[in-house]
XYZ file of C-alpha atoms in Angstrom:
740
model
C -22.673 12.493 -22.495
C -22.122 12.790 -18.730
C -24.538 11.794 -15.959
C -25.220 13.888 -12.861
C -26.159 12.933 -9.301
C -27.108 15.103 -6.319
C -26.585 13.832 -2.774
C -27.522 15.443 0.565
C -29.546 14.920 3.747
C -33.250 15.289 2.987
C -36.469 14.929 4.960
C -37.999 12.763 2.276
C -36.079 11.492 -0.730
C -37.125 9.634 -3.862
C -37.428 6.401 -1.875
C -39.517 8.025 0.835
C -36.922 7.750 3.584
C -35.133 10.529 5.470
C -31.392 11.188 5.832
C -28.399 11.262 3.484
C -29.298 9.925 0.058
C -29.263 10.595 -3.672
C -32.002 13.158 -4.205
C -31.643 13.746 -7.947
C -29.946 12.078 -10.890
C -29.802 11.880 -14.669
C -32.073 9.125 -15.981
C -30.341 6.121 -17.503
C -27.383 5.904 -15.121
C -25.111 2.961 -15.982
C -25.570 -0.038 -13.732
C -23.622 0.182 -10.499
C -22.883 3.907 -10.772
C -24.548 4.871 -7.496
C -22.709 2.137 -5.604
C -19.409 3.117 -7.219
C -19.834 6.804 -6.361
C -21.110 6.239 -2.802
C -17.679 5.688 -1.121
C -16.592 9.172 -2.219
C -19.591 10.957 -0.697
C -18.379 12.523 2.523
C -17.489 15.900 3.930
C -16.106 16.790 7.340
C -15.403 20.422 8.242
C -11.931 21.438 9.436
C -11.526 21.139 13.230
C -11.154 24.916 13.612
C -14.377 25.688 11.716
C -17.317 27.102 13.721
C -19.452 24.177 14.950
C -22.707 26.083 14.421
C -22.040 28.369 11.471
C -24.472 30.974 10.321
C -25.399 31.390 6.672
C -22.744 34.063 6.178
C -20.047 31.724 7.484
C -20.858 28.775 5.225
C -18.951 30.283 2.291
C -15.788 30.153 4.422
C -15.837 26.356 4.531
C -13.461 24.802 1.957
C -15.079 23.361 -1.165
C -13.933 19.909 -2.178
C -13.532 19.115 -5.866
C -12.525 15.487 -6.277
C -11.371 13.768 -9.440
C -10.968 9.994 -9.661
C -12.083 7.056 -11.754
C -14.952 4.646 -11.052
C -15.613 1.579 -13.162
C -13.425 2.949 -15.953
C -15.252 6.304 -16.095
C -14.028 9.686 -14.859
C -15.706 10.893 -11.664
C -15.853 14.595 -10.793
C -17.367 15.306 -7.381
C -17.928 18.705 -5.812
C -18.871 18.900 -2.111
C -19.809 22.008 -0.154
C -20.912 22.322 3.452
C -24.555 23.299 4.038
C -24.563 23.426 7.824
C -27.952 22.295 9.113
C -30.172 19.666 7.547
C -33.962 19.468 7.472
C -34.050 18.592 11.189
C -31.839 21.484 12.274
C -28.803 19.301 12.972
C -25.398 20.434 11.746
C -23.245 18.260 9.506
C -25.197 18.426 6.263
C -23.395 18.846 2.960
C -24.288 18.822 -0.715
C -22.397 16.641 -3.193
C -22.749 17.108 -6.932
C -21.253 14.179 -8.856
C -20.582 14.003 -12.589
C -19.762 10.617 -14.125
C -18.593 10.836 -17.721
C -17.386 8.618 -20.492
C -13.587 8.884 -20.952
C -13.927 10.669 -24.282
C -15.851 13.492 -22.590
C -12.577 14.645 -21.000
C -10.488 14.240 -24.134
C -8.162 17.238 -24.350
C -9.279 18.469 -20.913
C -7.477 18.432 -17.616
C -9.976 17.734 -14.818
C -8.641 20.630 -12.724
C -9.967 23.038 -15.382
C -13.493 22.249 -14.145
C -12.949 23.904 -10.735
C -15.237 26.811 -11.606
C -17.246 25.078 -14.339
C -20.751 26.460 -14.876
C -22.475 23.113 -14.425
C -21.810 22.898 -10.664
C -25.035 23.444 -8.726
C -24.920 25.320 -5.397
C -27.875 23.380 -3.928
C -29.778 20.149 -4.665
C -32.172 20.400 -7.582
C -35.868 19.919 -6.877
C -37.828 17.298 -8.741
C -35.277 14.507 -8.627
C -34.444 14.567 -12.375
C -31.237 16.084 -13.792
C -30.416 16.716 -17.433
C -27.411 14.973 -18.930
C -24.363 17.138 -19.595
C -23.690 17.128 -23.310
C -20.338 18.845 -22.850
C -17.984 19.515 -19.929
C -16.995 23.153 -20.263
C -14.144 24.423 -18.054
C -14.215 27.719 -16.232
C -12.021 30.543 -17.502
C -10.237 31.309 -14.220
C -7.765 28.430 -14.516
C -6.524 28.724 -18.097
C -2.702 28.606 -18.473
C -2.255 32.334 -19.076
C -4.287 33.264 -16.009
C -2.430 30.701 -13.912
C 0.945 31.976 -15.103
C 0.010 35.484 -13.991
C -1.205 34.217 -10.623
C 1.906 32.085 -10.145
C 4.210 35.054 -10.731
C 2.610 36.841 -7.780
C 2.223 33.812 -5.529
C 4.173 33.554 -2.307
C 5.719 33.321 0.127
C 9.223 32.880 -1.210
C 9.951 31.698 -4.716
C 6.779 30.112 -6.168
C 8.768 28.543 -9.005
C 11.055 26.714 -6.571
C 7.950 25.414 -4.802
C 6.469 24.359 -8.136
C 9.646 22.467 -9.024
C 9.536 20.445 -5.803
C 5.835 19.814 -6.257
C 6.399 18.539 -9.802
C 9.115 16.187 -8.531
C 6.793 14.826 -5.856
C 3.893 14.299 -8.261
C 6.170 12.697 -10.854
C 7.389 10.269 -8.189
C 3.859 9.325 -7.174
C 2.775 8.785 -10.782
C 5.898 6.767 -11.488
C 5.423 4.507 -8.478
C 1.705 4.142 -9.023
C 0.964 4.658 -5.324
C 1.292 7.252 -2.568
C 0.025 10.793 -2.332
C 1.220 14.383 -2.261
C -0.442 16.654 0.307
C -0.974 20.388 -0.177
C -1.690 22.326 3.021
C -3.220 25.812 2.888
C -6.013 27.855 4.464
C -7.248 28.917 1.030
C -8.804 26.101 -0.996
C -8.744 28.380 -4.049
C -4.947 28.433 -3.842
C -4.874 24.641 -3.575
C -7.098 24.353 -6.665
C -4.768 26.674 -8.588
C -1.672 24.704 -7.611
C -3.412 21.497 -8.700
C -4.276 23.162 -12.012
C -0.679 24.350 -12.523
C 0.614 20.838 -11.897
C -2.024 19.404 -14.243
C -1.019 21.771 -17.058
C 2.606 20.754 -16.429
C 1.703 17.186 -17.404
C 0.693 15.705 -20.736
C -3.061 15.244 -21.003
C -2.757 11.472 -20.578
C -0.714 11.854 -17.378
C -3.097 14.503 -16.031
C -5.953 12.043 -16.559
C -4.178 9.644 -14.172
C -3.589 12.330 -11.536
C -6.523 11.874 -9.176
C -6.945 14.735 -6.738
C -9.142 16.433 -4.188
C -8.943 20.108 -3.280
C -9.947 19.464 0.355
C -10.254 16.534 2.719
C -10.417 16.294 6.487
C -8.647 12.909 6.304
C -5.407 13.305 4.322
C -4.050 10.036 5.736
C -7.004 8.090 4.361
C -7.437 9.850 1.006
C -7.076 7.569 -1.996
C -6.191 10.349 -4.422
C -2.660 11.144 -5.617
C -2.822 14.909 -4.968
C -4.634 15.880 -1.776
C -5.511 19.314 -0.392
C -6.202 20.036 3.258
C -6.047 22.849 5.809
C -3.382 23.552 8.456
C -5.807 22.693 11.246
C -6.532 19.287 9.715
C -2.867 18.675 9.029
C -1.945 19.539 12.613
C -4.188 16.735 13.856
C -3.245 14.143 11.204
C -2.314 10.899 12.895
C 0.610 9.810 10.760
C 2.577 12.587 9.089
C 5.412 10.109 8.434
C 3.252 8.310 5.887
C 3.439 11.360 3.645
C 6.859 11.396 2.030
C 5.708 14.524 0.131
C 3.737 17.140 2.032
C 3.864 20.853 1.193
C 2.651 23.567 3.540
C 2.153 26.235 0.914
C 2.499 29.123 3.334
C 6.081 28.004 4.110
C 7.333 27.999 0.539
C 9.759 25.531 -1.045
C 11.965 22.958 0.732
C 15.667 23.716 1.002
C 17.036 20.925 -1.219
C 17.493 21.221 -4.973
C 14.831 19.952 -7.341
C 15.560 17.830 -10.414
C 16.422 19.423 -13.758
C 13.123 18.172 -15.149
C 11.173 19.944 -12.404
C 13.291 23.078 -12.688
C 12.686 23.072 -16.438
C 8.934 22.862 -15.887
C 9.113 25.745 -13.426
C 11.221 27.755 -15.872
C 8.639 27.246 -18.606
C 5.965 28.678 -16.309
C 8.208 31.592 -15.352
C 8.785 32.398 -19.049
C 5.207 31.474 -20.050
C 6.839 29.028 -22.413
C 3.942 26.634 -22.879
C 5.614 25.311 -26.020
C 8.478 24.171 -23.784
C 6.027 22.208 -21.653
C 4.685 20.598 -24.822
C 8.240 19.763 -25.922
C 9.002 18.113 -22.576
C 5.815 16.094 -22.841
C 6.802 15.016 -26.335
C 10.199 13.783 -25.145
C 9.124 11.938 -21.986
C 6.135 12.086 -19.621
C 6.875 13.001 -16.010
C 6.326 9.466 -14.715
C 8.993 8.138 -17.087
C 12.413 7.586 -15.440
C 13.891 9.260 -18.540
C 12.324 12.620 -17.642
C 15.687 13.982 -16.451
C 17.154 13.104 -19.829
C 14.253 14.839 -21.538
C 14.897 18.025 -19.600
C 18.633 17.885 -20.323
C 17.983 17.165 -23.985
C 15.687 20.160 -24.275
C 18.373 22.307 -22.636
C 21.023 21.008 -25.058
C 18.788 21.716 -27.997
C 18.442 25.302 -26.750
C 22.183 25.772 -26.291
C 22.141 25.680 -22.474
C 25.759 25.539 -21.268
C 24.826 24.498 -17.709
C 24.058 20.872 -18.623
C 26.341 18.635 -16.548
C 28.100 15.515 -17.757
C 25.621 13.339 -15.865
C 22.678 15.178 -17.390
C 24.224 14.903 -20.824
C 24.484 11.164 -20.212
C 20.828 11.031 -19.266
C 19.917 12.890 -22.444
C 22.005 10.488 -24.476
C 20.323 7.529 -22.811
C 16.945 8.934 -23.739
C 17.997 9.330 -27.359
C 19.340 5.809 -27.468
C 16.247 4.335 -25.883
C 13.684 6.084 -28.039
C 15.521 5.736 -31.344
C 13.361 6.696 -34.296
C 10.615 7.884 -31.939
C 12.705 10.936 -31.068
C 11.096 13.997 -32.695
C 12.878 15.203 -35.804
C 13.541 18.670 -34.406
C 15.859 17.112 -31.787
C 18.179 15.681 -34.431
C 18.063 18.891 -36.350
C 19.262 20.866 -33.321
C 21.770 18.322 -31.963
C 23.618 16.767 -34.911
C 25.662 19.839 -35.959
C 27.281 19.908 -32.509
C 28.429 16.258 -32.385
C 32.206 17.018 -32.559
C 32.011 18.910 -29.267
C 29.735 16.459 -27.450
C 30.713 13.894 -24.862
C 30.702 10.164 -25.211
C 27.057 9.696 -24.288
C 25.723 11.862 -27.047
C 28.202 10.409 -29.480
C 26.704 7.006 -28.770
C 23.210 8.304 -29.307
C 24.159 9.857 -32.620
C 25.899 6.610 -33.572
C 22.682 4.693 -32.998
C 20.752 7.199 -35.080
C 23.359 7.020 -37.851
C 22.966 3.250 -37.995
C 19.195 3.509 -38.201
C 19.356 6.070 -40.978
C 22.068 4.248 -42.977
C 24.822 6.874 -42.486
C 27.631 4.295 -42.616
C 30.583 6.697 -42.538
C 29.257 8.564 -39.519
C 28.511 5.274 -37.715
C 32.014 3.946 -38.410
C 33.705 7.069 -37.068
C 31.574 6.867 -33.923
C 32.539 3.208 -33.401
C 36.255 3.975 -33.589
C 35.894 6.728 -31.070
C 33.822 4.590 -28.719
C 36.397 1.752 -28.819
C 39.194 4.113 -27.839
C 37.214 5.641 -24.986
C 36.151 2.266 -23.571
C 39.735 0.996 -23.385
C 40.904 4.224 -21.777
C 38.125 4.147 -19.216
C 38.732 0.533 -18.211
C 42.455 1.099 -17.855
C 42.012 4.213 -15.730
C 38.927 3.244 -13.795
C 39.118 3.950 -10.063
C 35.493 3.069 -9.229
C 33.249 0.197 -10.168
C 30.871 2.746 -11.612
C 33.555 3.642 -14.156
C 33.952 -0.025 -15.112
C 30.207 -0.472 -15.518
C 29.869 2.699 -17.509
C 32.622 1.619 -19.904
C 31.053 -1.825 -20.290
C 27.675 -0.248 -20.986
C 29.206 2.042 -23.576
C 30.735 -0.895 -25.376
C 27.485 -2.830 -25.356
C 25.415 0.039 -26.694
C 27.868 0.734 -29.469
C 28.333 -2.905 -30.387
C 32.033 -2.740 -29.478
C 33.367 -5.981 -27.997
C 35.159 -5.900 -24.643
C 36.865 -8.932 -23.106
C 35.516 -10.318 -19.772
C 39.071 -10.562 -18.471
C 39.604 -6.871 -19.065
C 36.432 -6.038 -17.114
C 37.324 -8.437 -14.258
C 40.850 -7.038 -13.918
C 39.589 -3.482 -13.842
C 36.899 -4.340 -11.240
C 39.409 -6.172 -8.991
C 41.729 -3.168 -9.040
C 38.888 -0.810 -8.110
C 37.774 -2.962 -5.162
C 41.317 -3.274 -3.799
C 41.547 0.507 -3.700
C 38.631 0.948 -1.290
C 34.833 0.942 -0.876
C 32.939 0.353 -4.064
C 29.367 1.047 -5.190
C 28.455 -2.611 -5.574
C 24.718 -2.079 -5.811
C 24.818 0.408 -8.660
C 27.544 -1.573 -10.387
C 25.786 -4.943 -10.312
C 22.464 -3.360 -11.225
C 23.790 -1.287 -14.108
C 26.309 -3.671 -15.633
C 25.315 -5.233 -18.985
C 24.063 -8.745 -18.440
C 26.744 -10.292 -20.631
C 29.532 -8.823 -18.504
C 27.939 -9.051 -15.049
C 29.615 -12.352 -14.197
C 33.003 -10.939 -15.208
C 32.367 -7.878 -13.046
C 31.338 -10.050 -10.091
C 34.407 -12.280 -10.471
C 36.579 -9.179 -10.402
C 34.808 -7.876 -7.287
C 35.284 -11.183 -5.447
C 38.929 -11.406 -6.496
C 39.553 -7.862 -5.301
C 37.879 -8.552 -1.956
C 39.872 -11.767 -1.477
C 43.112 -9.832 -2.010
C 42.112 -6.865 0.169
C 43.535 -6.646 3.656
C 40.502 -4.919 5.198
C 37.142 -5.869 3.731
C 34.976 -4.246 6.402
C 34.530 -0.991 4.477
C 33.173 -2.882 1.481
C 31.249 -5.691 3.166
C 28.480 -3.468 4.473
C 25.092 -5.088 5.161
C 23.736 -3.788 1.864
C 26.713 -5.081 -0.119
C 26.566 -8.442 1.647
C 22.926 -8.756 0.578
C 23.929 -7.999 -2.999
C 26.778 -10.513 -3.030
C 24.569 -13.156 -1.444
C 22.352 -13.061 -4.518
C 25.371 -14.581 -6.314
C 26.375 -16.963 -3.526
C 27.496 -19.647 -5.956
C 30.284 -17.411 -7.261
C 31.553 -16.809 -3.712
C 32.433 -20.450 -3.050
C 35.824 -20.078 -4.674
C 36.761 -17.391 -2.123
C 35.836 -18.682 1.375
C 37.485 -15.677 3.003
C 34.865 -13.506 1.339
C 31.992 -15.973 1.491
C 32.095 -16.541 5.271
C 31.628 -12.894 6.367
C 29.064 -12.288 3.615
C 26.967 -15.297 4.595
C 27.303 -14.568 8.316
C 26.095 -11.001 7.777
C 23.071 -12.058 5.731
C 22.065 -14.862 8.069
C 22.456 -12.727 11.189
C 20.222 -9.937 9.840
C 17.680 -11.884 7.798
C 16.097 -14.732 9.772
C 14.163 -15.956 6.747
C 17.421 -16.785 4.975
C 19.216 -18.509 7.838
C 18.606 -22.032 6.588
C 19.801 -21.293 3.051
C 22.810 -19.379 4.419
C 23.725 -22.294 6.681
C 23.598 -24.672 3.731
C 25.975 -22.390 1.808
C 28.373 -22.204 4.750
C 28.499 -25.979 5.015
C 29.292 -26.252 1.288
C 32.425 -24.111 1.497
C 35.706 -25.796 0.699
C 39.085 -24.470 1.605
C 37.906 -22.221 4.423
C 38.968 -22.483 8.026
C 36.655 -24.856 9.899
C 36.738 -22.580 12.946
C 35.612 -19.586 10.903
C 32.716 -21.532 9.395
C 31.695 -22.869 12.816
C 31.810 -19.354 14.295
C 29.731 -18.024 11.410
C 27.109 -20.736 11.927
C 26.872 -19.870 15.618
C 26.555 -16.179 14.740
C 23.751 -16.888 12.277
C 21.836 -18.898 14.875
C 22.515 -16.643 17.857
C 18.746 -16.237 18.182
C 17.188 -19.715 18.666
C 14.977 -20.874 15.793
C 11.318 -21.719 16.057
C 10.433 -25.385 16.178
C 9.290 -25.365 12.550
C 12.459 -23.555 11.480
C 14.610 -26.011 13.425
C 12.871 -28.891 11.659
C 13.529 -27.291 8.268
C 17.159 -26.760 9.240
C 17.635 -30.404 10.161
C 15.984 -31.391 6.872
C 18.392 -29.122 4.976
C 21.362 -30.799 6.695
C 20.319 -34.174 5.311
C 20.221 -37.591 6.985
C 23.571 -37.205 8.747
C 23.861 -35.685 12.229
C 24.425 -31.922 11.987
C 27.698 -30.280 13.071
C 28.162 -29.306 16.707
C 27.159 -25.685 16.174
C 23.764 -26.837 14.892
C 23.287 -29.788 17.227
C 22.911 -27.313 20.092
C 19.996 -25.480 18.489
C 17.120 -27.863 19.352
C 17.956 -27.552 23.055
C 17.963 -23.751 22.769
C 14.622 -23.881 20.944
C 13.049 -26.119 23.584
C 14.333 -23.893 26.403
C 12.976 -20.753 24.762
C 9.563 -22.361 24.246
C 9.447 -23.494 27.862
C 9.897 -19.904 28.931
C 6.767 -18.769 27.080
C 4.234 -20.496 29.326
C 4.389 -24.018 27.958
C 2.025 -23.685 25.001
C 4.925 -23.860 22.602
C 6.061 -27.207 23.988
C 2.790 -28.862 22.950
C 2.711 -27.384 19.471
C 2.705 -30.132 16.806
C 5.865 -28.709 15.237
C 7.649 -28.896 18.620
C 6.619 -32.498 19.129
C 7.729 -33.403 15.594
C 11.051 -31.707 16.326
C 11.485 -33.710 19.520
C 10.823 -36.951 17.653
C 13.237 -35.975 14.866
C 15.972 -34.991 17.319
C 15.778 -38.298 19.153
C 16.082 -40.137 15.860
C 18.882 -37.982 14.423
C 20.817 -37.289 17.650
C 20.094 -40.247 19.929
C 22.800 -39.296 22.419
C 23.647 -36.076 24.205
C 21.796 -33.151 25.690
C 19.569 -32.512 22.655
C 18.151 -36.048 22.873
C 17.545 -35.714 26.611
C 15.832 -32.374 26.096
C 13.689 -33.866 23.330
C 12.669 -36.715 25.646
C 11.809 -34.163 28.312
C 9.565 -32.275 25.842
C 7.760 -35.503 25.012
C 7.368 -36.242 28.717
C 5.904 -32.784 29.263
C 3.297 -33.388 26.566
C 2.343 -36.707 28.145
C 2.230 -35.224 31.644
C -0.415 -32.655 30.768
C -2.526 -34.776 28.407
C -2.365 -38.423 29.545
C -4.301 -40.291 32.209
C -3.113 -40.223 35.778
C -0.890 -43.320 35.592
C 0.954 -42.237 32.421
C 1.070 -38.634 33.601
C 2.717 -39.830 36.801
C 5.433 -41.637 34.873
C 5.957 -38.545 32.720
C 6.225 -36.318 35.792
C 8.805 -38.653 37.230
C 10.822 -38.224 34.030
C 10.461 -34.453 34.251
C 11.607 -34.471 37.870
C 14.573 -36.715 37.144
C 15.906 -34.915 34.019
C 19.582 -35.549 34.537
C 21.716 -34.304 31.666
C 18.929 -32.139 30.211
C 19.035 -28.355 30.046
C 18.429 -27.152 33.595
C 16.183 -24.261 32.621
C 14.059 -26.477 30.382
C 13.671 -29.139 33.065
C 12.800 -26.605 35.748
C 10.249 -24.659 33.701
C 8.721 -27.746 32.078
C 8.054 -29.318 35.499
C 6.730 -26.031 36.883
C 4.356 -25.498 33.980
C 3.188 -29.115 34.011
C 2.452 -28.774 37.736
C 0.528 -25.565 37.083
C -1.593 -27.170 34.368
C -2.231 -30.261 36.477
C -3.360 -28.075 39.380
C -6.384 -27.209 37.244
C -7.453 -30.865 36.899
C -10.280 -32.321 39.090
C -9.414 -33.439 42.646
C -10.001 -37.110 41.839
C -7.439 -36.989 39.028
C -4.932 -35.132 41.167
C -5.316 -37.564 44.042
C -4.754 -40.501 41.709
C -1.727 -38.730 40.252
C -0.225 -38.011 43.680
C -0.737 -41.601 44.707
C 1.096 -42.825 41.594
C 4.223 -40.652 41.808
C 7.184 -41.304 44.102
C 7.314 -39.403 47.394
C 9.935 -36.830 46.245
C 7.887 -35.992 43.152
C 4.743 -35.856 45.302
C 6.398 -33.393 47.671
C 7.590 -31.269 44.760
C 4.117 -31.231 43.235
C 2.612 -30.290 46.596
C 5.043 -27.390 46.932
C 4.149 -26.143 43.444
C 0.399 -26.438 44.020
C 0.377 -24.614 47.316
C 2.962 -22.121 46.073
C 0.752 -21.132 43.159
C -2.126 -20.203 45.475
C -2.475 -16.504 46.368
C -0.901 -15.560 49.689
C -4.283 -14.967 51.277
C -5.369 -18.521 50.330
C -2.209 -20.120 51.677
C -2.451 -18.128 54.918
C -6.157 -18.944 55.328
C -7.119 -15.303 55.708
C -10.784 -14.477 55.063
C -12.805 -13.407 53.315
C -11.593 -15.148 50.159
C -12.921 -14.487 46.690
C -15.110 -17.043 44.942
C -12.441 -18.676 42.809
C -9.974 -18.618 45.728
C -12.449 -20.511 47.895
C -12.992 -23.006 45.100
C -9.264 -23.602 44.586
C -8.701 -24.083 48.325
C -11.643 -26.475 48.620
C -10.507 -28.532 45.608
C -6.964 -28.849 46.953
C -8.296 -29.906 50.386
C -10.516 -32.432 48.601
C -7.444 -33.717 46.736
C -5.682 -34.279 50.080
C -8.698 -36.133 51.430
C -9.016 -38.318 48.329
C -5.317 -39.125 48.534
C -5.778 -40.256 52.134
C -8.740 -42.421 51.109
C -6.451 -44.103 48.593
C -4.014 -44.863 51.406
C -1.519 -42.193 50.351
C -0.225 -39.196 52.184
C 1.807 -36.071 51.628
C 2.718 -34.455 54.958
C 3.186 -30.950 53.633
C -0.186 -31.016 51.901
C -1.915 -32.448 54.973
C -0.382 -29.774 57.172
C -1.580 -27.121 54.774
C -5.065 -28.672 54.625
C -5.362 -28.722 58.444
C -4.358 -25.070 58.602
C -6.773 -24.163 55.812
C -9.723 -26.032 57.418
C -9.057 -24.839 60.958
C -10.921 -21.534 60.707
C -14.639 -21.373 61.318
C -15.607 -19.878 57.941
C -13.323 -22.239 56.040
C -14.821 -25.203 57.889
C -18.313 -24.096 56.903
C -17.291 -23.665 53.265
C -15.561 -27.033 53.172
C -18.553 -28.677 54.815
C -20.757 -27.267 52.051
C -18.254 -28.312 49.374
C -18.206 -31.898 50.689
C -21.962 -32.065 51.361
C -22.501 -34.891 48.882
C -19.345 -36.779 49.866
C -19.905 -38.036 53.441
C -16.855 -40.276 53.224
C -14.664 -37.219 52.544
C -16.321 -35.306 55.395
C -15.348 -38.157 57.675
C -11.807 -38.110 56.294
C -11.607 -34.371 57.001
C -12.667 -34.971 60.608
C -9.980 -37.612 60.923
C -7.409 -35.214 59.449
C -8.337 -32.496 61.925
C -8.439 -35.004 64.794
C -4.874 -36.054 64.021
C -3.893 -32.427 64.422
C -5.575 -32.366 67.848
C -3.585 -35.436 68.922
């Protein structure tokens, strides 16, 4: 049984409220069904649709048929645009949802229900809907009708387009994520293409192919196969997110589709639905072996165009499936074994062993042994070595690791090698031998640059332990990985420091290359931890200073981060002498300067000002930022601070504080903005408080006289100091000194 729900905008629904809501449903809905269906209930017209359509124009709006799964049950949802709602506003639509038990779709492909009789054109009155005892597909999308339509479809070659579409859908199903977008003005055409693709899949795979015939948001659609219009597609925000998008009016892409997809298209061209069933029996489209299935079907039908690679894929499929291979395959293949290549010979060998055909298995083993030795001896590419090793493993023929290593070394010495495919494809028992041969070949090669590409360096790094015996190979590999992958820099550095027998200069240069970009404080701490209790080498001892300098250039917040302060403490303990220690002390002084009381802050500022031997940039920016932060403290604190620092530091602070004021504040021009007035008044108050404490800073006093000289400024300062008569008196004295 299947349950139905109707959803639209109504003046008064079952709950008595107005607006979009469920207006009818089948009694006995499973718990949570409404909530599960609700996220799918939307419809937005294409941007080029008439904004105020008349009744005759409503049929031109695309109908959306959506198929997905909610709470383990199939959901079929049909939406059509209704135009105006009960209040006369446009934007209303009608959604008819069907939620079924999985067995209700057994043997059906959801796309068959495009023109099913149960779809209602308008909401049902009364609020109660009958259950659907059976989901009956419409007749317009049966395979024969679709084959006839496909033959006349255009533009271009519809079968080439179908092949590319099958490849795209197979990729999405195989990955388990992503979507394929179909773009056309005619939603009927989109529905037919979806149906053709669905019939090209086994029933189980079609059940996993969620789709929608139309959406105005292809970027946000959760379905695997998504239809939309050219106008929508033209305004999509992120076309790059769609690796597979097909504008049906433009026909097929230029590149060649896979044999599997071409075979599917050929079956439709010939109306060979039995061929589609045979493909499904051999391998579903989301199986990586689908190319082998297509090649195997071609071989069984005597197709002479099967390439050696495709024959190998077919053989791999036979070997992998074993006794699960349908009997008709063996019937059609076995008589032709004497003329087959190695791959199929191996597959037949495996079958002979399973069936107890000892003589046939023995003859296959002899042949395989000969071919493996020949291939290893004549191999010019690592792929040849790996293929021969794989052949031996599958046939149970033993091959010596030394033979594999020697062959691999020779291949690498001859030029660039496909390391990724080789290391990935090599049998596990021979992978170390292959890797040893690769490293030996690289160590002997005069020019390694063509082989040590970034990708290959990443692959070799995964086996860093086996590189230690060849420092000439290990150093460039580790330097490449560390330079490009910041997250691995610490581990790479540890490997570089473990190398024996390499040139110290080369290792030191590699370390500097890896750490060309200064680390974060936390990363620098981890690096020092990885180096152990001993002081790090010179190339690493420089890094804390670079880290501190970079953090000082970001506004100072980084210098007070707990990780930065821990790094400073660690550096002073691990490297008590030298620039790094002086920079670490400067960082600690900065933290004290901006957080401590006036007396301790004064001592810290004195250290910042007298940072001999520290990194010049760090000292300069740390003092400048500390002065900036301290300029925000209350006047009483600043006066106490100025009184406590030596005269040179006081003058430097005064220059920073007045220099940070806007030009119009420094020049005393009026009118000033509220915060500018406040900053001027507070700095004048600081000068006055400093004088009350018996201190003086000539540059600040000169600035204060100039700032207080104007009539408006005097009035504002008088108001600011209204509750501080002693400071008013001090201001009069300051101005009187100017008069003298």
